[in-house]
Coordinates of C-alpha atoms in Angstrom, one line a residue:
M1500 CA 15.8 37.1 -59.8
L1501 CA 15.9 33.2 -58.3
S1502 CA 19.2 32.3 -58.5
L1503 CA 19.4 28.6 -59.7
D1504 CA 21.4 27.5 -56.4
K1505 CA 18.6 28.2 -54.8
V1506 CA 16.1 26.2 -56.7
P1507 CA 17.1 22.8 -55.0
N1508 CA 16.7 24.3 -51.2
I1509 CA 13.0 25.3 -52.7
V1510 CA 12.0 21.7 -53.9
L1511 CA 13.0 20.1 -50.7
I1512 CA 11.1 22.5 -48.8
L1513 CA 7.8 22.4 -51.1
L1514 CA 8.3 18.6 -51.6
P1515 CA 6.0 17.4 -48.4
S1516 CA 3.4 19.5 -49.5
L1517 CA 3.9 18.2 -53.1
S1518 CA 4.2 14.6 -51.8
V1519 CA 0.8 15.0 -49.7
I1520 CA -1.5 16.9 -52.6
L1521 CA -0.1 14.1 -55.2
A1522 CA -1.0 11.3 -52.6
S1523 CA -4.3 12.9 -51.3
G1524 CA -5.1 13.1 -55.1
A1525 CA -4.6 9.2 -55.4
V1526 CA -6.5 8.1 -52.6
L1527 CA -9.4 10.5 -53.4
W1528 CA -9.6 9.1 -56.8
G1529 CA -9.3 5.3 -55.8
V1530 CA -11.9 6.1 -52.8
H1531 CA -14.3 7.6 -55.7
W1532 CA -13.6 4.7 -58.0
F1533 CA -14.3 2.0 -55.6
I1534 CA -17.0 3.1 -53.8
I1535 CA -19.0 5.3 -56.6
G1536 CA -17.2 4.9 -60.1
R1537 CA -17.7 1.1 -60.5
H1538 CA -21.1 1.0 -59.7
P1539 CA -23.2 3.3 -62.0
E1540 CA -26.2 1.4 -61.1
L1541 CA -26.4 2.8 -57.7
G1542 CA -29.1 5.6 -57.4
N1543 CA -29.0 9.1 -56.0
E1544 CA -30.0 8.0 -52.6
R1545 CA -27.4 5.0 -52.3
K1546 CA -24.8 7.4 -53.5
F1547 CA -25.5 9.5 -50.8
P1548 CA -23.8 7.7 -47.6
R1549 CA -20.7 7.2 -50.1
Q1550 CA -20.6 10.8 -50.9
L1551 CA -20.3 11.9 -47.3
I1552 CA -17.7 9.5 -46.9
L1553 CA -15.9 11.1 -49.7
L1554 CA -16.4 14.2 -48.8
T1555 CA -15.1 13.9 -45.3
L1556 CA -11.8 12.4 -47.1
T1557 CA -11.7 15.5 -48.9
V1558 CA -11.9 17.8 -46.2
V1559 CA -9.4 15.5 -44.4
S1560 CA -6.9 15.8 -47.4
I1561 CA -6.8 19.7 -47.2
I1562 CA -6.1 19.8 -43.8
S1563 CA -3.5 17.4 -44.5
I1564 CA -2.0 19.7 -46.9
V1565 CA -2.3 22.8 -44.8
F1566 CA -0.5 21.3 -42.3
T1567 CA 2.4 20.5 -44.8
L1568 CA 2.7 23.9 -46.4
P1569 CA 6.0 25.8 -45.7
I1570 CA 4.2 28.5 -43.8
D1571 CA 4.3 29.9 -40.0
E1572 CA 2.5 28.5 -37.5
S1573 CA 0.5 31.8 -36.8
S1574 CA -0.8 31.7 -40.6
R1575 CA -1.4 27.6 -40.7
N1576 CA -3.8 28.3 -37.7
Q1577 CA -5.5 31.0 -39.4
I1578 CA -6.2 28.9 -42.5
I1579 CA -7.4 26.1 -40.1
G1580 CA -9.7 28.2 -38.5
L1581 CA -11.2 29.7 -41.4
I1582 CA -11.9 26.3 -43.0
G1583 CA -13.6 25.5 -39.7
I1584 CA -15.9 28.5 -39.7
L1585 CA -16.8 27.5 -43.6
L1586 CA -17.8 24.3 -42.6
S1587 CA -19.4 25.2 -39.2
G1588 CA -21.5 27.7 -41.3
I1589 CA -22.4 25.2 -44.0
I1590 CA -23.4 22.6 -41.5
A1591 CA -25.6 25.3 -39.5
F1592 CA -27.6 26.5 -42.4
S1593 CA -28.0 23.2 -43.7
S1594 CA -28.6 21.1 -40.7
Q1595 CA -32.0 21.8 -39.6
T1596 CA -33.6 20.9 -42.6
V1597 CA -31.2 18.3 -43.4
F1598 CA -31.4 16.5 -39.7
A1599 CA -35.6 16.9 -40.1
N1600 CA -35.9 15.3 -43.3
F1601 CA -33.6 12.5 -42.2
M1602 CA -35.6 11.9 -39.0
A1603 CA -39.0 12.2 -40.6
G1604 CA -37.6 9.7 -43.4
V1605 CA -37.1 7.5 -40.3
L1606 CA -40.2 7.8 -38.6
L1607 CA -42.1 7.1 -42.1
R1608 CA -40.0 3.6 -42.3
I1609 CA -40.9 3.0 -38.8
T1610 CA -44.7 3.9 -38.8
K1611 CA -45.5 2.4 -42.7
P1612 CA -48.3 4.5 -43.9
F1613 CA -47.7 3.5 -47.5
R1614 CA -45.1 1.5 -49.2
T1615 CA -43.8 1.1 -52.8
G1616 CA -46.2 0.9 -55.6
D1617 CA -49.2 2.4 -53.4
F1618 CA -51.2 5.1 -54.4
I1619 CA -51.2 8.2 -52.0
R1620 CA -52.8 11.5 -52.0
V1621 CA -50.5 14.5 -50.4
G1622 CA -52.5 17.7 -50.6
D1623 CA -53.2 18.4 -54.3
F1624 CA -50.9 15.8 -55.8
F1625 CA -51.9 11.9 -56.1
G1626 CA -49.8 9.3 -57.7
R1627 CA -48.0 5.9 -56.9
V1628 CA -45.1 5.9 -54.6
T1629 CA -41.7 4.9 -56.8
E1630 CA -39.0 5.5 -54.4
R1631 CA -38.9 5.6 -50.7
G1632 CA -35.3 7.0 -49.4
L1633 CA -34.4 8.7 -45.8
F1634 CA -34.6 12.3 -47.4
D1635 CA -37.6 12.2 -49.5
T1636 CA -39.9 10.1 -51.3
E1637 CA -40.9 10.0 -55.1
I1638 CA -44.3 9.3 -56.6
Q1639 CA -45.3 8.9 -60.1
A1640 CA -48.1 11.5 -61.2
E1641 CA -51.2 10.7 -63.5
T1642 CA -49.3 12.9 -66.3
R1643 CA -46.2 10.4 -65.4
E1644 CA -44.2 13.0 -64.0
L1645 CA -42.0 11.9 -61.1
I1646 CA -42.7 14.7 -58.1
A1647 CA -39.9 14.2 -54.9
F1648 CA -41.4 15.4 -51.6
P1649 CA -39.0 16.2 -48.9
N1650 CA -40.1 13.4 -45.7
A1651 CA -40.8 16.7 -43.5
Y1652 CA -43.4 17.7 -45.6
L1653 CA -45.2 14.2 -45.7
V1654 CA -45.0 13.8 -41.7
N1655 CA -46.4 17.5 -41.5
N1656 CA -49.1 16.9 -43.7
P1657 CA -51.9 14.4 -43.9
V1658 CA -51.3 11.3 -46.5
S1659 CA -54.3 9.7 -48.1
T1660 CA -53.2 5.9 -48.9
I1661 CA -55.2 3.9 -51.3
R1662 CA -55.4 0.4 -49.6
S1663 CA -54.1 -2.7 -51.5
S1664 CA -56.9 -5.0 -51.1
G1665 CA -59.3 -2.6 -52.7
A1666 CA -60.3 1.2 -53.6
I1667 CA -63.5 3.0 -54.0
V1668 CA -64.2 4.3 -57.3
S1669 CA -67.7 6.7 -57.1
A1670 CA -69.1 8.9 -59.9
T1671 CA -71.0 12.0 -59.3
I1672 CA -73.9 13.1 -61.5
S1673 CA -76.7 16.0 -61.0
L1674 CA -80.1 14.7 -62.2
G1675 CA -83.2 16.6 -62.6
Y1676 CA -86.5 16.2 -59.9
D1677 CA -88.4 15.1 -62.6
V1678 CA -87.1 11.3 -62.8
H1679 CA -87.7 9.7 -59.7
H1680 CA -84.6 8.7 -57.9
L1681 CA -86.1 5.0 -57.4
K1682 CA -85.5 4.8 -61.0
I1683 CA -82.3 6.1 -60.9
E1684 CA -80.6 4.2 -58.3
P1685 CA -81.2 0.4 -59.9
L1686 CA -79.8 1.9 -63.1
M1687 CA -76.7 3.5 -61.5
L1688 CA -76.1 0.1 -59.9
K1689 CA -75.8 -1.5 -62.9
A1690 CA -73.5 0.7 -64.9
A1691 CA -71.4 -0.1 -61.6
E1692 CA -71.8 -3.7 -62.1
Q1693 CA -70.9 -3.6 -65.5
S1694 CA -67.9 -1.7 -65.4
G1695 CA -66.6 -4.2 -63.2
L1696 CA -66.8 -3.0 -59.6
E1697 CA -67.9 -5.0 -56.6
D1698 CA -70.6 -4.3 -53.9
P1699 CA -71.9 -1.0 -55.6
F1700 CA -74.0 1.7 -53.7
V1701 CA -76.0 4.9 -54.4
N1702 CA -75.7 8.0 -52.2
I1703 CA -78.1 10.9 -52.8
L1704 CA -75.2 13.8 -51.7
E1705 CA -77.3 17.1 -52.3
L1706 CA -80.8 18.4 -53.1
G1707 CA -80.1 21.6 -55.2
N1708 CA -82.5 24.1 -56.5
F1709 CA -82.7 22.7 -59.9
S1710 CA -81.3 18.9 -59.6
I1711 CA -80.4 16.2 -57.3
T1712 CA -76.7 15.3 -57.2
Y1713 CA -76.0 11.4 -56.9
R1714 CA -73.0 9.7 -56.3
V1715 CA -72.4 5.8 -57.4
S1716 CA -69.5 3.8 -55.6
G1717 CA -67.9 0.5 -56.0
L1718 CA -65.2 -1.5 -54.6
L1719 CA -62.3 -2.0 -56.9
T1720 CA -60.2 -4.7 -56.1
E1721 CA -57.3 -4.4 -58.8
V1722 CA -55.8 -0.9 -57.4
N1723 CA -53.4 -1.0 -60.3
G1724 CA -56.5 -0.4 -63.0
L1725 CA -57.9 2.6 -60.7
I1726 CA -57.6 5.4 -63.7
T1727 CA -58.9 3.0 -66.0
A1728 CA -61.7 1.5 -63.7
R1729 CA -62.8 5.2 -62.9
S1730 CA -63.3 5.9 -67.0
N1731 CA -65.1 3.0 -67.3
L1732 CA -67.6 3.9 -64.7
F1733 CA -67.8 7.2 -66.3
R1734 CA -68.8 5.5 -69.6
T1735 CA -70.8 3.6 -68.4
V1736 CA -73.1 5.8 -66.3
L1737 CA -73.6 7.7 -69.5
D1738 CA -74.5 4.9 -71.8
I1739 CA -77.2 3.4 -69.5
L1740 CA -78.8 6.7 -68.7
H1741 CA -79.1 8.1 -72.0
G1742 CA -80.4 4.4 -73.1
E1743 CA -82.8 4.6 -70.4
G1744 CA -84.2 8.1 -72.3
I1745 CA -82.4 10.2 -68.9
E1746 CA -80.8 13.7 -69.0
I1747 CA -78.1 14.0 -66.8
M1748 CA -79.1 18.0 -66.1
S1749 CA -76.9 20.6 -64.2
P1750 CA -78.2 23.7 -62.7
T1751 CA -75.8 25.7 -65.3
F1752 CA -78.8 24.6 -67.8
M1753 CA -80.9 26.9 -66.5
N1754 CA -78.6 30.1 -66.3
Q1755 CA -77.1 29.7 -69.9
R1756 CA -79.7 29.0 -72.6
P1757 CA -83.3 28.3 -72.3
M1758 CA -84.4 24.7 -73.1
G1759 CA -87.8 24.1 -75.6
D1760 CA -90.5 21.8 -74.1
G1761 CA -89.7 19.0 -76.7
Q1762 CA -85.8 19.9 -76.8
S1763 CA -83.8 16.9 -75.1
T1764 CA -79.9 17.1 -74.3
I1765 CA -79.8 13.1 -75.0
P1766 CA -77.0 12.8 -77.8
T1767 CA -78.0 10.5 -80.8
F1768 CA -76.9 7.3 -80.5
V1769 CA -73.5 6.2 -82.3
A1770 CA -72.8 2.5 -82.8
A1771 CA -69.0 2.0 -81.1
T1772 CA -66.9 0.5 -83.7
P1773 CA -64.0 -2.3 -82.5
T1774 CA -60.9 -0.8 -82.1
Q1775 CA -57.6 -2.8 -82.9
E1776 CA -56.2 -2.9 -79.2
T1777 CA -57.1 -1.2 -76.0
V1778 CA -54.3 0.7 -74.5
D1779 CA -53.7 0.3 -70.7
A1780 CA -53.5 3.6 -69.7
E1781 CA -51.7 2.8 -66.1
K1782 CA -48.7 0.6 -67.6
I1783 CA -48.0 4.0 -69.4
V1784 CA -48.7 6.6 -66.8
F1785 CA -47.1 4.3 -64.2
D1786 CA -44.5 2.8 -65.5
K1787 CA -41.9 3.5 -63.1
A1788 CA -44.0 3.0 -60.1
D1789 CA -44.8 -0.7 -61.4
Q1790 CA -41.5 -1.5 -61.8
A1791 CA -40.7 -0.3 -57.9
E1792 CA -43.6 -2.4 -57.0
Q1793 CA -42.5 -5.1 -58.8
I1794 CA -39.0 -5.0 -57.4
E1795 CA -40.0 -4.7 -53.7
G1796 CA -42.1 -7.4 -53.8
E1797 CA -39.5 -9.5 -55.5
K1798 CA -37.2 -8.5 -52.8
L1799 CA -39.5 -9.2 -49.8
Q1800 CA -40.1 -12.7 -51.6
L1801 CA -36.3 -13.3 -52.1
I1802 CA -35.7 -12.7 -48.3
A1803 CA -38.4 -14.9 -47.4
E1804 CA -37.5 -17.9 -49.5
I1805 CA -33.8 -17.1 -48.2
A1806 CA -34.8 -17.7 -44.6
N1807 CA -36.9 -20.8 -45.7
L1808 CA -33.9 -22.2 -47.4
E1809 CA -31.8 -21.4 -44.4
T1810 CA -33.7 -23.5 -42.4
T1811 CA -33.8 -26.6 -44.5
S1812 CA -34.0 -29.9 -42.3
P1813 CA -30.1 -31.0 -41.5
E1814 CA -31.2 -34.5 -42.6
A1815 CA -30.7 -33.4 -46.3
Q1816 CA -27.8 -35.3 -48.5
I1817 CA -24.4 -34.1 -49.3
T1818 CA -25.5 -33.3 -52.8
D1819 CA -28.3 -31.6 -51.8
K1820 CA -26.7 -29.5 -49.1
A1821 CA -24.3 -27.9 -51.9
Q1822 CA -27.3 -27.9 -54.3
L1823 CA -29.1 -25.5 -51.3
K1824 CA -26.0 -23.7 -50.7
E1825 CA -25.9 -22.6 -54.4
I1826 CA -29.3 -21.6 -54.8
I1827 CA -29.2 -19.9 -51.6
N1828 CA -25.9 -17.7 -53.1
K1829 CA -27.8 -17.3 -56.2
K1830 CA -31.1 -15.8 -54.4
K1831 CA -28.2 -13.3 -52.5
E1832 CA -26.8 -12.3 -55.5
R1833 CA -30.1 -11.3 -56.8
L1834 CA -31.3 -9.7 -54.0
K1835 CA -28.0 -7.8 -53.7
T1836 CA -28.5 -7.0 -57.3
L1837 CA -32.1 -5.4 -56.5
E1838 CA -31.0 -3.6 -53.6
H1839 CA -28.2 -1.6 -56.5
T1840 CA -31.0 -0.9 -59.4
E1841 CA -31.9 2.3 -60.2
L1842 CA -35.1 2.7 -61.9
G1843 CA -35.0 4.1 -65.3
E1844 CA -36.7 3.6 -68.8
D1845 CA -34.4 0.6 -69.8
N1846 CA -34.4 -1.0 -66.1
E1847 CA -36.1 -3.9 -67.2
K1848 CA -33.5 -4.7 -69.7
N1849 CA -30.9 -4.4 -66.9
I1850 CA -32.3 -6.4 -64.3
P1851 CA -30.9 -10.0 -64.6
E1852 CA -33.1 -13.4 -64.3
A1853 CA -34.5 -14.3 -61.2
A1854 CA -32.4 -17.1 -58.9
P1855 CA -33.4 -20.7 -60.1
T1856 CA -35.4 -22.3 -57.5
M1857 CA -34.4 -26.2 -56.0
N1858 CA -37.0 -27.5 -58.3
Q1859 CA -35.4 -25.8 -61.4
Q1860 CA -31.7 -27.3 -60.2
R1861 CA -32.9 -30.7 -60.0
N1862 CA -34.9 -31.0 -63.4
P1863 CA -32.0 -31.4 -65.5
V1864 CA -31.5 -35.1 -63.7
A1865 CA -35.0 -35.3 -62.9
G1866 CA -34.8 -38.3 -66.1
N1867 CA -32.4 -40.3 -64.0
N1868 CA -34.9 -41.7 -61.6
Q1869 CA -33.3 -39.9 -58.3
S1870 CA -35.4 -40.1 -55.2
T1871 CA -36.6 -36.6 -53.8
N1872 CA -35.7 -35.7 -50.4
T1873 CA -36.5 -33.8 -47.3
V1874 CA -35.2 -30.6 -49.1
D1875 CA -38.3 -30.4 -51.0
S1876 CA -40.7 -30.3 -47.7
H1877 CA -39.6 -26.7 -47.8
P1878 CA -41.3 -25.4 -50.9
E1879 CA -40.7 -21.9 -52.2
N1880 CA -42.9 -19.1 -52.0
G1881 CA -41.6 -18.5 -55.9

């Protein structure tokens, strides 16, 4: 049985270890609050390096506690060796994948095959890029799902990117041999023009056993409306061809059921009823991608504006210099806020208003007939 006179000795022996445990816990808690806890707006990608710092400090704290334990030297060395073996095993099993994704992320940032907001196709997946990280890339699919790709997968597989300057929208149909192609092609060109596509053209893709396969294509300059533009093209092709009495045939008609001489596959005309409001499908489907593209564009604009303001002529008046410095600081704060913004459902509510421009700062005193100085010779892009 433990005697009371030995308790002070035991406490003195354990005091260094208890002190290190308490100090390590306080330090880890303080560091966690300072680099992670007080930044709830950080995304997972930006939290990762901070979590690595916290993990390193945790390992150092554990080793420090082991050194202060009241045990013999051989036992202490065995514990430290066990910790080293565990860490080595974890690093050995995970480093290959982690390092491969990290290097692939660096390569994607150098080559820049796509940017935030672009439409890309990888394998069977298609969507808009919402986030580009060092280890993975996230896209938003047409079903509004968020799909994350390891960067190594994007490097090892072909990636198709729709150019922001325009995309080709196409519709493929099969028509019978009884209708001459010189009659079909003008109608399909008319359908493409009415659907809002520019520079339309028609190709004959295949001469099948029972039908001819046509494809009508046109240039869509506003790529953000890709889904709606494709649907409008299909709808217009149906309306124009059926309006001209042309059946959109397929070889399966012959295989499924016989067609009578006077039987037609053209549906009965139905007058369109006006709808209350047209739903913008792209804003619903690609909401996060729209936010990501908007933030990325504003960041690039802010960087250009800050560089432009910092090179303003030194001949500006003293009051304008102070005003200029204030505007630059506000733009830098705005840029920092955008850097730490995590996209989500309520992202637009959480983002503060954009930084004011030089002209907006001067509007309150515009009525005092103050003269315009050389600062105005460098207008902002925004």
